Structure formats: C-alpha cells, structure tokens
PDB file of C-alpha atoms in Angstrom:
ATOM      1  CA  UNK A 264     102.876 121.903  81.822  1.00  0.00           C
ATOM      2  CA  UNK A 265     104.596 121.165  79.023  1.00  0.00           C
ATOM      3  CA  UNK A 266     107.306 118.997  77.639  1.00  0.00           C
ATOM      4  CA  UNK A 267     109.125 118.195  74.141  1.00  0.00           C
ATOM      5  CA  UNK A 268     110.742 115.429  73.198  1.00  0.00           C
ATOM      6  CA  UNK A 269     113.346 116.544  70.435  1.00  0.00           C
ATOM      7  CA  UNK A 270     115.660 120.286  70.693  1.00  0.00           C
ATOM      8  CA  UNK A 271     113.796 123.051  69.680  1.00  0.00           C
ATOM      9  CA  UNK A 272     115.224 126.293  68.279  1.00  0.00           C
ATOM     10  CA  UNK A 273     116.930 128.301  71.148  1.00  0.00           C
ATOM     11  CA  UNK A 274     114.848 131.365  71.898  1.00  0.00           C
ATOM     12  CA  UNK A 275     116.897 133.727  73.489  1.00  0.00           C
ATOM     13  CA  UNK A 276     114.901 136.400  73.144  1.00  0.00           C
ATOM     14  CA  UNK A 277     112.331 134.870  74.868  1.00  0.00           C
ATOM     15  CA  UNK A 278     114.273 133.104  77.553  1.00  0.00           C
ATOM     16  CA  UNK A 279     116.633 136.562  78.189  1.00  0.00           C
ATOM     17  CA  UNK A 280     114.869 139.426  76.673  1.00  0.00           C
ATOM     18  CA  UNK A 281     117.441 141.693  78.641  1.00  0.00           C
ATOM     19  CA  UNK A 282     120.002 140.398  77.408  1.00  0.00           C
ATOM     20  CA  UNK A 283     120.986 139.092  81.128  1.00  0.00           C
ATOM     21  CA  UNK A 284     119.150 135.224  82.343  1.00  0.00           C
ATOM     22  CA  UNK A 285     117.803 136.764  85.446  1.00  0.00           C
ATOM     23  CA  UNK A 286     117.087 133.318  87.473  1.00  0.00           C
ATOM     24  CA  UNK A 287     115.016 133.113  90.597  1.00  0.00           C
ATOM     25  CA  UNK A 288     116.653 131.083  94.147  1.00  0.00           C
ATOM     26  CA  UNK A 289     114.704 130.560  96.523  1.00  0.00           C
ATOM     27  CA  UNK A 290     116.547 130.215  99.865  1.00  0.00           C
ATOM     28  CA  UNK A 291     113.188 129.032 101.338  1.00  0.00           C
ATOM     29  CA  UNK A 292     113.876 125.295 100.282  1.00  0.00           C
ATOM     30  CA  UNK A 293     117.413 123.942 101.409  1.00  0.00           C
ATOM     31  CA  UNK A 294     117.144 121.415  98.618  1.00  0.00           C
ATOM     32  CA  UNK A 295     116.944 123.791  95.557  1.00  0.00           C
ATOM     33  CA  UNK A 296     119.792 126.925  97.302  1.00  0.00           C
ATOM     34  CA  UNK A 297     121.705 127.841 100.422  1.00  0.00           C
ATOM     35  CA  UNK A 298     123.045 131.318 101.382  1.00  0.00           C
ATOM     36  CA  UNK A 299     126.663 130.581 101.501  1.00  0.00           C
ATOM     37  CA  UNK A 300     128.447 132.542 104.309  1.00  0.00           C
ATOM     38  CA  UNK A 301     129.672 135.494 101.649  1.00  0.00           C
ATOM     39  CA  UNK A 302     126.039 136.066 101.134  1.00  0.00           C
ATOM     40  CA  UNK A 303     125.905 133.985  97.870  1.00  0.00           C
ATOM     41  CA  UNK A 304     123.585 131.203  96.686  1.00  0.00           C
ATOM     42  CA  UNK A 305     124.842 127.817  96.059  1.00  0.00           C
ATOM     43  CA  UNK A 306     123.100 124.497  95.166  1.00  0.00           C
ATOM     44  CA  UNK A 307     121.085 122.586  92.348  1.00  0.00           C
ATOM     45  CA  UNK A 308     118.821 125.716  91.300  1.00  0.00           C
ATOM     46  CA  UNK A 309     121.822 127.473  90.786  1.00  0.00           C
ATOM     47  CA  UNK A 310     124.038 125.029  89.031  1.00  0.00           C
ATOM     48  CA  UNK A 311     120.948 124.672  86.116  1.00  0.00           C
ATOM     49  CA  UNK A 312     120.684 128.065  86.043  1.00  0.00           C
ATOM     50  CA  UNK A 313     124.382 128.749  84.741  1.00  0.00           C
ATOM     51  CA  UNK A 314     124.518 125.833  82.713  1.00  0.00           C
ATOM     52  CA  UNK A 315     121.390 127.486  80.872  1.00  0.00           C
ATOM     53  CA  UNK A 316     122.734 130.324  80.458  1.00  0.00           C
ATOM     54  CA  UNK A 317     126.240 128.534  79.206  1.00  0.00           C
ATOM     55  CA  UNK A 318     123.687 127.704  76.657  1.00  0.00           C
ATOM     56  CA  UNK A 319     121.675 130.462  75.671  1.00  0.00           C
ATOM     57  CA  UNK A 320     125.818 132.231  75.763  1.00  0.00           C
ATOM     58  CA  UNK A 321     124.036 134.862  78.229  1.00  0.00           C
ATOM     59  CA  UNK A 322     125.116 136.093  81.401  1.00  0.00           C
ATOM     60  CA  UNK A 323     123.630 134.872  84.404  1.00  0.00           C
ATOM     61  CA  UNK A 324     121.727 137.075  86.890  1.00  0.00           C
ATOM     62  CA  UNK A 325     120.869 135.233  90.220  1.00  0.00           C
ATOM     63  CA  UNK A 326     118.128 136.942  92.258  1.00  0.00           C
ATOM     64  CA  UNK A 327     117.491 135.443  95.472  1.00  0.00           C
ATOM     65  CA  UNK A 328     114.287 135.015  97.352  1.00  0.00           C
ATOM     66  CA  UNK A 329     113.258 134.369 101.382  1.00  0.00           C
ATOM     67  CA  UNK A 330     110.294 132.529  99.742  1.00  0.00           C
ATOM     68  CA  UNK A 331     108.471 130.445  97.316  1.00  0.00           C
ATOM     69  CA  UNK A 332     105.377 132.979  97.067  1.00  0.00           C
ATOM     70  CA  UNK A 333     107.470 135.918  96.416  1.00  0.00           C
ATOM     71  CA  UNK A 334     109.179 133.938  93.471  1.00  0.00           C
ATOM     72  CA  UNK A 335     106.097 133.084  92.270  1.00  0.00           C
ATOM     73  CA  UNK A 336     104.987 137.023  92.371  1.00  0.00           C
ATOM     74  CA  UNK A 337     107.986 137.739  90.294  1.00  0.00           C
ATOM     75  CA  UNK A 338     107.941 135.446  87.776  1.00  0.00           C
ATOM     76  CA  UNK A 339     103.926 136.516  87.472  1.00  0.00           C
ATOM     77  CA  UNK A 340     105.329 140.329  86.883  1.00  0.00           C
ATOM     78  CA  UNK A 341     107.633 138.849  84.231  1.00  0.00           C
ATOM     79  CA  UNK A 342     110.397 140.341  86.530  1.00  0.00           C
ATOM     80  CA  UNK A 343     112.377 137.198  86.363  1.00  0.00           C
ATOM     81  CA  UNK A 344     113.066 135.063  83.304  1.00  0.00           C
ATOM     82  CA  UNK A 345     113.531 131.528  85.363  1.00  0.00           C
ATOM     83  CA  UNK A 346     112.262 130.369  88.386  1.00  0.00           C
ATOM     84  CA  UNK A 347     112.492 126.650  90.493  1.00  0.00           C
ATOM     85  CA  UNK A 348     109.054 126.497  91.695  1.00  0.00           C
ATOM     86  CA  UNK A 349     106.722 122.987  92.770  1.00  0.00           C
ATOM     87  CA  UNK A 350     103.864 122.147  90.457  1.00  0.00           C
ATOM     88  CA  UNK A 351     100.635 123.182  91.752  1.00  0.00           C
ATOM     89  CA  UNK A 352      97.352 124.199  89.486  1.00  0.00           C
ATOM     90  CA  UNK A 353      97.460 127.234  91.397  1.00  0.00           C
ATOM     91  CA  UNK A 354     101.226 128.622  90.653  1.00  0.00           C
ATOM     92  CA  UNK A 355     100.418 126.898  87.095  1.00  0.00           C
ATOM     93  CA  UNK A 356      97.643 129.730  86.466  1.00  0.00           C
ATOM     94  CA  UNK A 357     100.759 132.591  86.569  1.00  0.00           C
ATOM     95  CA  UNK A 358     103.487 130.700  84.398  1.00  0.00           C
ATOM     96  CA  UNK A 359     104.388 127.888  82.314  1.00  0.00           C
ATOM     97  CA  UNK A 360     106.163 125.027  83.948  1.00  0.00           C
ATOM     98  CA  UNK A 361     107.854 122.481  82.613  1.00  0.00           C
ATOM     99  CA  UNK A 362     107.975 118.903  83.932  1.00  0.00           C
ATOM    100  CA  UNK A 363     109.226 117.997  86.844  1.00  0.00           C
ATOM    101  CA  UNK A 364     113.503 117.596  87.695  1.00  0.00           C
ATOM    102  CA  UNK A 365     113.211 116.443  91.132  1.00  0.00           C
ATOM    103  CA  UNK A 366     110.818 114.759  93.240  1.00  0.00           C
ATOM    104  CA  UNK A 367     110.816 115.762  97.211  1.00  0.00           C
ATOM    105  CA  UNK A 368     109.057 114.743 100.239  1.00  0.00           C
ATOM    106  CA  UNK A 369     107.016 117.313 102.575  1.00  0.00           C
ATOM    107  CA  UNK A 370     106.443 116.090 106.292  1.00  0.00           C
ATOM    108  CA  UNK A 371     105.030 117.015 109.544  1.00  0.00           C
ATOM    109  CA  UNK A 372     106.815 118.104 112.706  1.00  0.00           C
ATOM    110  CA  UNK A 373     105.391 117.690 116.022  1.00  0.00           C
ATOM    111  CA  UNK A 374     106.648 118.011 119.954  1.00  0.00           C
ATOM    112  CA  UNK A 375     107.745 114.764 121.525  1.00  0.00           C
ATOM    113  CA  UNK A 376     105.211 114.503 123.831  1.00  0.00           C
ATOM    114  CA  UNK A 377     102.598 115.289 121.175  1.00  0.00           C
ATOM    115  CA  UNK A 378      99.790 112.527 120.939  1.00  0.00           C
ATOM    116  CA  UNK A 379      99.925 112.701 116.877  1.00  0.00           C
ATOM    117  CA  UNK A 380     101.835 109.633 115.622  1.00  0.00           C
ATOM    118  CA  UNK A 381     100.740 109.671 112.396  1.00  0.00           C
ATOM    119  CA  UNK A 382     100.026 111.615 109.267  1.00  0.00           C
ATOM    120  CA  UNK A 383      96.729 110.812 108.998  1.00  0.00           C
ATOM    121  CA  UNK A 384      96.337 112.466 112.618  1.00  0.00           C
ATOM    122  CA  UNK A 385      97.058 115.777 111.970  1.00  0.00           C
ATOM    123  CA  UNK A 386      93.603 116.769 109.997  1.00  0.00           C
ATOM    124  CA  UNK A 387      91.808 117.065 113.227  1.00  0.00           C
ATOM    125  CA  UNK A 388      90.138 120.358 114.545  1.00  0.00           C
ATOM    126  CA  UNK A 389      92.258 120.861 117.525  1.00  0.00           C
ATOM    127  CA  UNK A 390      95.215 120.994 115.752  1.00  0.00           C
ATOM    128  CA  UNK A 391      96.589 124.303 114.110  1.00  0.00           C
ATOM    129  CA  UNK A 392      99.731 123.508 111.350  1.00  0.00           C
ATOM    130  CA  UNK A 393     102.237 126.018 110.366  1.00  0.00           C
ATOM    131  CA  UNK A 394     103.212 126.402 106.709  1.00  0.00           C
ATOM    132  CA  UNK A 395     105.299 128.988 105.206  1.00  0.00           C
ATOM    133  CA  UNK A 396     103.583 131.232 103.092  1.00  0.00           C
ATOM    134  CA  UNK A 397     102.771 130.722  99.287  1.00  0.00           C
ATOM    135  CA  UNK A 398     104.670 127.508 100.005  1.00  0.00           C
ATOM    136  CA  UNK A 399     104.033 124.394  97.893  1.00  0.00           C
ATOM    137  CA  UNK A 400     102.313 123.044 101.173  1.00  0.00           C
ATOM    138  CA  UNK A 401     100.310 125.771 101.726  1.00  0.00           C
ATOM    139  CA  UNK A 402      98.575 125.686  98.477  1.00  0.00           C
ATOM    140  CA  UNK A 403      98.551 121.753  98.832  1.00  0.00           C
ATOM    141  CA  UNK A 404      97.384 121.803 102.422  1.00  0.00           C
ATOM    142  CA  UNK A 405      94.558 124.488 102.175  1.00  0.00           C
ATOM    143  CA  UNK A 406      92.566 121.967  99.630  1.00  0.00           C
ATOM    144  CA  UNK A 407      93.061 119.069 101.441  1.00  0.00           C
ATOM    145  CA  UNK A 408      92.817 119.981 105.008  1.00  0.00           C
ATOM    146  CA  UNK A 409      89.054 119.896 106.095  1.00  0.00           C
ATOM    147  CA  UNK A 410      89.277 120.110 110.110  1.00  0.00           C
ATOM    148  CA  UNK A 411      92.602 121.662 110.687  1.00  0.00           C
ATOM    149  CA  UNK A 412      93.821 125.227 110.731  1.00  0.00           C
ATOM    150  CA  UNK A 413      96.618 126.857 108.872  1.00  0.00           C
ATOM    151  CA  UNK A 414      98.873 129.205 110.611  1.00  0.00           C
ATOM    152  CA  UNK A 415     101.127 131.278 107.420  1.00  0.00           C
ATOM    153  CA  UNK A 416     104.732 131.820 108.744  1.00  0.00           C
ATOM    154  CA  UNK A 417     106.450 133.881 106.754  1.00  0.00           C
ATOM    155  CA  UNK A 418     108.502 131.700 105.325  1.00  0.00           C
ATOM    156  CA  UNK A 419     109.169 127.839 105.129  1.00  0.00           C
ATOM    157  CA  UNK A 420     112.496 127.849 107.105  1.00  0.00           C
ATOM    158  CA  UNK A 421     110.777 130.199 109.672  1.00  0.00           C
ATOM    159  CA  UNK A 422     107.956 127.562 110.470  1.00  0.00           C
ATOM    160  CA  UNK A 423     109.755 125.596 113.647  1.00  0.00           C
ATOM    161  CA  UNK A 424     110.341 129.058 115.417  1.00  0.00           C
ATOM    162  CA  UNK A 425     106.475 129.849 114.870  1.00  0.00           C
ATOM    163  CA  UNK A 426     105.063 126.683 115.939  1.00  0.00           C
ATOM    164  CA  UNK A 427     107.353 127.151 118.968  1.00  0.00           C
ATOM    165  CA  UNK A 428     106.798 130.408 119.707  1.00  0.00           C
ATOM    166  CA  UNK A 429     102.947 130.033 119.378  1.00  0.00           C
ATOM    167  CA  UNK A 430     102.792 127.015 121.244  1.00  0.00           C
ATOM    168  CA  UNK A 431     101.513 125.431 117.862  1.00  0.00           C
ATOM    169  CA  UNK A 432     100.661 121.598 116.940  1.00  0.00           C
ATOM    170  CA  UNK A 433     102.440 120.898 114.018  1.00  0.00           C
ATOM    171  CA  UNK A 434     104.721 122.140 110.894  1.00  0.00           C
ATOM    172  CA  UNK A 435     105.073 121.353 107.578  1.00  0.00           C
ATOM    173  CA  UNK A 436     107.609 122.006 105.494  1.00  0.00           C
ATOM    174  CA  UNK A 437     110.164 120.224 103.160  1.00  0.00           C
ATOM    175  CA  UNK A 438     111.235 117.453 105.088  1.00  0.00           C
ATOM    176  CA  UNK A 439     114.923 117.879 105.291  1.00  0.00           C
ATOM    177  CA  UNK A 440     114.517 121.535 106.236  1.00  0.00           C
ATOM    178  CA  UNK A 441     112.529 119.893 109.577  1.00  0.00           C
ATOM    179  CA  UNK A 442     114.742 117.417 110.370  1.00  0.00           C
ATOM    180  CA  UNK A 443     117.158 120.243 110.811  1.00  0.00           C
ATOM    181  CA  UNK A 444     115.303 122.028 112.929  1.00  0.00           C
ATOM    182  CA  UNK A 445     114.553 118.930 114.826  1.00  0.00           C
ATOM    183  CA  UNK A 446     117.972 118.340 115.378  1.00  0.00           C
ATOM    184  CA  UNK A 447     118.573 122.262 115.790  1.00  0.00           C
ATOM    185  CA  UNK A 448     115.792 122.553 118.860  1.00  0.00           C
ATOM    186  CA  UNK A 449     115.480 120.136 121.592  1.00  0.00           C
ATOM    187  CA  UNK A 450     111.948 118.300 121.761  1.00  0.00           C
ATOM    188  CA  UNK A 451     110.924 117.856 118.250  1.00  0.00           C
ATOM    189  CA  UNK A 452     110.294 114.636 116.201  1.00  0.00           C
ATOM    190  CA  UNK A 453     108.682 113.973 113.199  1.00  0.00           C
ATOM    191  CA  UNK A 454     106.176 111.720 111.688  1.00  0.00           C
ATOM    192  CA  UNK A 455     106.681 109.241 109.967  1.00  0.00           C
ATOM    193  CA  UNK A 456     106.943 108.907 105.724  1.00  0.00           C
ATOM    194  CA  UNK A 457     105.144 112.136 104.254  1.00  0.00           C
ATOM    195  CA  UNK A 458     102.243 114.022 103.259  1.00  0.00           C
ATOM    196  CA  UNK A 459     103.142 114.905 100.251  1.00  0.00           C
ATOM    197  CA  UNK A 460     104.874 114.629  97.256  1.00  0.00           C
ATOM    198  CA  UNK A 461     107.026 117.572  95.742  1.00  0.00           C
ATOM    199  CA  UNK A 462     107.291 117.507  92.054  1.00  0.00           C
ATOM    200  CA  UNK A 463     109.865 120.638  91.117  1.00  0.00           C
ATOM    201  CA  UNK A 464     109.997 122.303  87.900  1.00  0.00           C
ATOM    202  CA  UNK A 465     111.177 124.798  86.115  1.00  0.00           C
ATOM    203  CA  UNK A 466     109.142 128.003  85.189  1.00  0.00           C
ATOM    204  CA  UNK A 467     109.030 130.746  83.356  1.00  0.00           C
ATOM    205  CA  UNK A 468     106.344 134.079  82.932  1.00  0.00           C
ATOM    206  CA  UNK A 469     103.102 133.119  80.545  1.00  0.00           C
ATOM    207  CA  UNK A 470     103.300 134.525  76.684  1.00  0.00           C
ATOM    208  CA  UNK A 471     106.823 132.670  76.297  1.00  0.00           C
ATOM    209  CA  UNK A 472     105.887 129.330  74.803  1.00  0.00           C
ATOM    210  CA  UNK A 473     108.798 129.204  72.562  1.00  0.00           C
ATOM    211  CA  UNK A 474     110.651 129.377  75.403  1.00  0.00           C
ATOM    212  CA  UNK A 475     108.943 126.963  77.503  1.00  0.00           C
ATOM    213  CA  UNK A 476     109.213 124.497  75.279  1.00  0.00           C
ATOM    214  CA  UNK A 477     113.390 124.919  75.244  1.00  0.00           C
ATOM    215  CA  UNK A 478     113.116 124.779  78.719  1.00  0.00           C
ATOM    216  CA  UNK A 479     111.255 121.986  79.233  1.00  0.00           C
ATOM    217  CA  UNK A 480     113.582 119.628  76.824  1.00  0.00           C
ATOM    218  CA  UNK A 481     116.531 121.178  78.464  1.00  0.00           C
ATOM    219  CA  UNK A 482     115.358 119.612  81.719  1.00  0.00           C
ATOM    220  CA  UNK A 483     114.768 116.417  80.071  1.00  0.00           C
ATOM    221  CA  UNK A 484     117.995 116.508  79.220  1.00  0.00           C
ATOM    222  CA  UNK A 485     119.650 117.396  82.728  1.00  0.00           C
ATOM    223  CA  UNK A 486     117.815 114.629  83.993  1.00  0.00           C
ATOM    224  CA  UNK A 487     119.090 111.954  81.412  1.00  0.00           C
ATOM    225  CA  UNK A 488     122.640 113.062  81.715  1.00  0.00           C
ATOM    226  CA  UNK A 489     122.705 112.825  85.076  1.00  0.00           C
ATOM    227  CA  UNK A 490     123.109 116.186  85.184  1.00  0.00           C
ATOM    228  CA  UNK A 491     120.700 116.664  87.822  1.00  0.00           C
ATOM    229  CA  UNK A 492     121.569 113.502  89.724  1.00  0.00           C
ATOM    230  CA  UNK A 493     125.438 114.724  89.975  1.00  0.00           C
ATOM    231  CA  UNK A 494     124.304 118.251  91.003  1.00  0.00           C
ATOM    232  CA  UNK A 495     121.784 116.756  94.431  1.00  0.00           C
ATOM    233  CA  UNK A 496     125.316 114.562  94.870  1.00  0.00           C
ATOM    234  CA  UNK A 497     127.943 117.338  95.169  1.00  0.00           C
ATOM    235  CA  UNK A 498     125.353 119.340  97.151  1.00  0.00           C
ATOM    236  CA  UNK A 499     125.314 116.544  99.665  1.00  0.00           C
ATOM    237  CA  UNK A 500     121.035 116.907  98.826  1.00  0.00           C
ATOM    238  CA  UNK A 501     119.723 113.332 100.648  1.00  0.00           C
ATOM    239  CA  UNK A 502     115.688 112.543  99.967  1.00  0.00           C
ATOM    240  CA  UNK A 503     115.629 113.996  96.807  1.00  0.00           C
ATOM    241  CA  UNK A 504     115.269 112.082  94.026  1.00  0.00           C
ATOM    242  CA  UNK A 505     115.834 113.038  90.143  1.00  0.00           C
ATOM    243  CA  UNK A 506     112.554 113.245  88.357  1.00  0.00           C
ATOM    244  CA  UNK A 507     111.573 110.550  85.903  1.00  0.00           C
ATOM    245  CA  UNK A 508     111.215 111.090  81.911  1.00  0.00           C
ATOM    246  CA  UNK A 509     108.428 112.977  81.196  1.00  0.00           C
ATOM    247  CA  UNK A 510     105.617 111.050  78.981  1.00  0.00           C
ATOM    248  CA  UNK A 511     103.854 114.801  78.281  1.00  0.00           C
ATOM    249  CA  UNK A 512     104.549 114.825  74.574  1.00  0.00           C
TER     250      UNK A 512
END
C-alpha cells in the first residue's frame, strides 16, 4: 500500500494510457455505486472517479461490475486503469492500493428464530455462511473461520436470496446492503455490531508506481477536503465513515 505526503508529478500516461480513465464500479457494494433506473452508476466511486479524471483533463470511462472479484480480475489484466476495491493481502498481490478513503462495517444476517445472537456464534460447525464471491468477506472470512462453512453466492447483493433459498444459517455482507434485505424479506435480523472492518481504497494494475503514488495523495486529499465526506452525504451513504490520514509515508 502506499501513500505520499506532498503532489507528485501527474502521470497520465500511467494513470490513462488510452487516453480514456477507464474506472471500475462495482454495483456489488451499495456504499461505493448504485444502478440508477436509466441503467447508469451513481455514488461515491463514481464521483472520485470524474473528479480524477477532471484532473488528469481525460475523459472518463465508467465500467461497471456485478462484483468485487470480477473487478479485481480486471484490474489484474490491466483492463481497467482504476478500481474501488477493500484492502486485503490477497487482492494486494494483483495491484497497488493506496490507503484507505472510507472505513465500512461487514455484519451477519440470521433468521429470527435463529439461536445465534452473537458474532462470536457464528464460527461453529453447524453453521454454513453465505458470502458473495471474491468479496472482501470472503477472503477475510476463509482465514478466520475455523469450524464454519462458506457457501460463494455469486455476488454480495445476491447473498439473502441464497441463504433463503438454501435454507442457510447466516450471511455476510456489507452491512447496509443486509439491513436492506432485512427490511426487504420478512424474518430476518441481524447481529449485533460487526465482524469486520472494511478499509476501501483505491487501486490500480501493478508496474504503475508513478501512478500509484498520484493516486494515493489524491485520496489524501479527497479525504482532507471533505471531499469524500460531502460525497457519502449527498449519496445519503449512513455507516460509512471517511478514512483517517494515512501515517504510510
């Protein structure tokens, strides 16, 4: 991960080789993009995307994603220039990452009449969890669950629907996607607090370190400006919070 603490040149040819800032949304976490009705993606990924490329004086490109893993995969095949991705040592072996711009929460989800009440229940052998695939819960949740099984949905908003359909214990997911869902189907609570912490990031494909390093004092600077704060605001984005300065030097 890396960060800077004063500007650094603006490498445009590293951050938009093509000429075009071709930015990755994910539409698998509500708190980064939404599919707007037309079809297009709106939210806090988006908004830091055009104001980079407002920057760099490059149009923006917005290619949207059903899922963190696939994002991942095309940032890995360089076919992306951007991406909004968690921190994990995992994803951080296909990309650089900068530090983090926003902190989110990832909880459990569980039936009402479920006899887990807390988070430190659900590691248990009889109990089978449901993550979306490549998400930052499954990578977080296959190292630190010992007795409990993960079931891969295909995607982190498709995780509910699975665990109901499959008659499953739990799911885990971002938490404000599952208190959707809880409100969305009848019978669903979930635990309390979280399991995790969610640091997000930007990232971009390995071999661009110039560009990296822009990147990662651009997001220190979207976070001091309040940048970032304003964007989760107009968003209406609740239980995120804005990142704190980055110490990496």
């Amino acid at each position: 991960m890396l960060g800077c603490a004063t500007r650094p040149p603006v490498p445009v040819a590293e951050l938009a080789p093509s000429g075009r800032l071709k930015a990755a949304i994910n539409f698998g976490n509500p708190i980064l993009a939404v599919r707007m009705p037309d079809g297009s993606p709106r939210g806090v990924s988006v908004d830091l995307s055009n104001e980079l490329g407002r920057r760099l004086g490059v149009p923006v490109e917005l290619v949207t994603f059903t899922s963190a893993g696939k994002v991942v995969e095309a940032v890995r095949d360089a076919q992306v220039d951007i991406a909004f991705v968690a921190i994990d040592p995992v994803r951080g072996a296909d990309m650089l990452q900068t530090p983090p711009y926003v902190i989110i929460e990832g909880a459990y989800l569980v039936r009402n009449d479920s006899p887990i009440r807390r988070n430190e229940e659900v590691d248990q052998a009889a109990n089978r969890v449901v993550v979306g695939n490549g998400s930052a819960y499954d990578l977080y949740l296959s190292r630190e669950l010992k007795a409990a099984r993960l079931v891969k949905a295909p995607t982190s908003p498709a995780v509910t629907d699975v665990m109901v359909a499959q008659n499953l214990e739990v799911a885990a997911g971002v938490k404000q996607q599952l208190e959707a869902d809880a409100k969305r189907v009848a019978g669903l609570r979930l635990l309390p607090g979280r399991f995790m912490v969610i640091n997000q990031a930007m990232g971009l494909p390995k071999g661009r370190e110039a560009g990296a390093r822009y990147l990662a004092a651009f997001v220190e600077e979207m976070k001091a400006s309040g940048f970032v704060a304003a964007a989760l605001t107009r968003h209406g984005i609740e239980g995120a919070a804005v990142a704190p300065p980055s110490s990496t030097p």
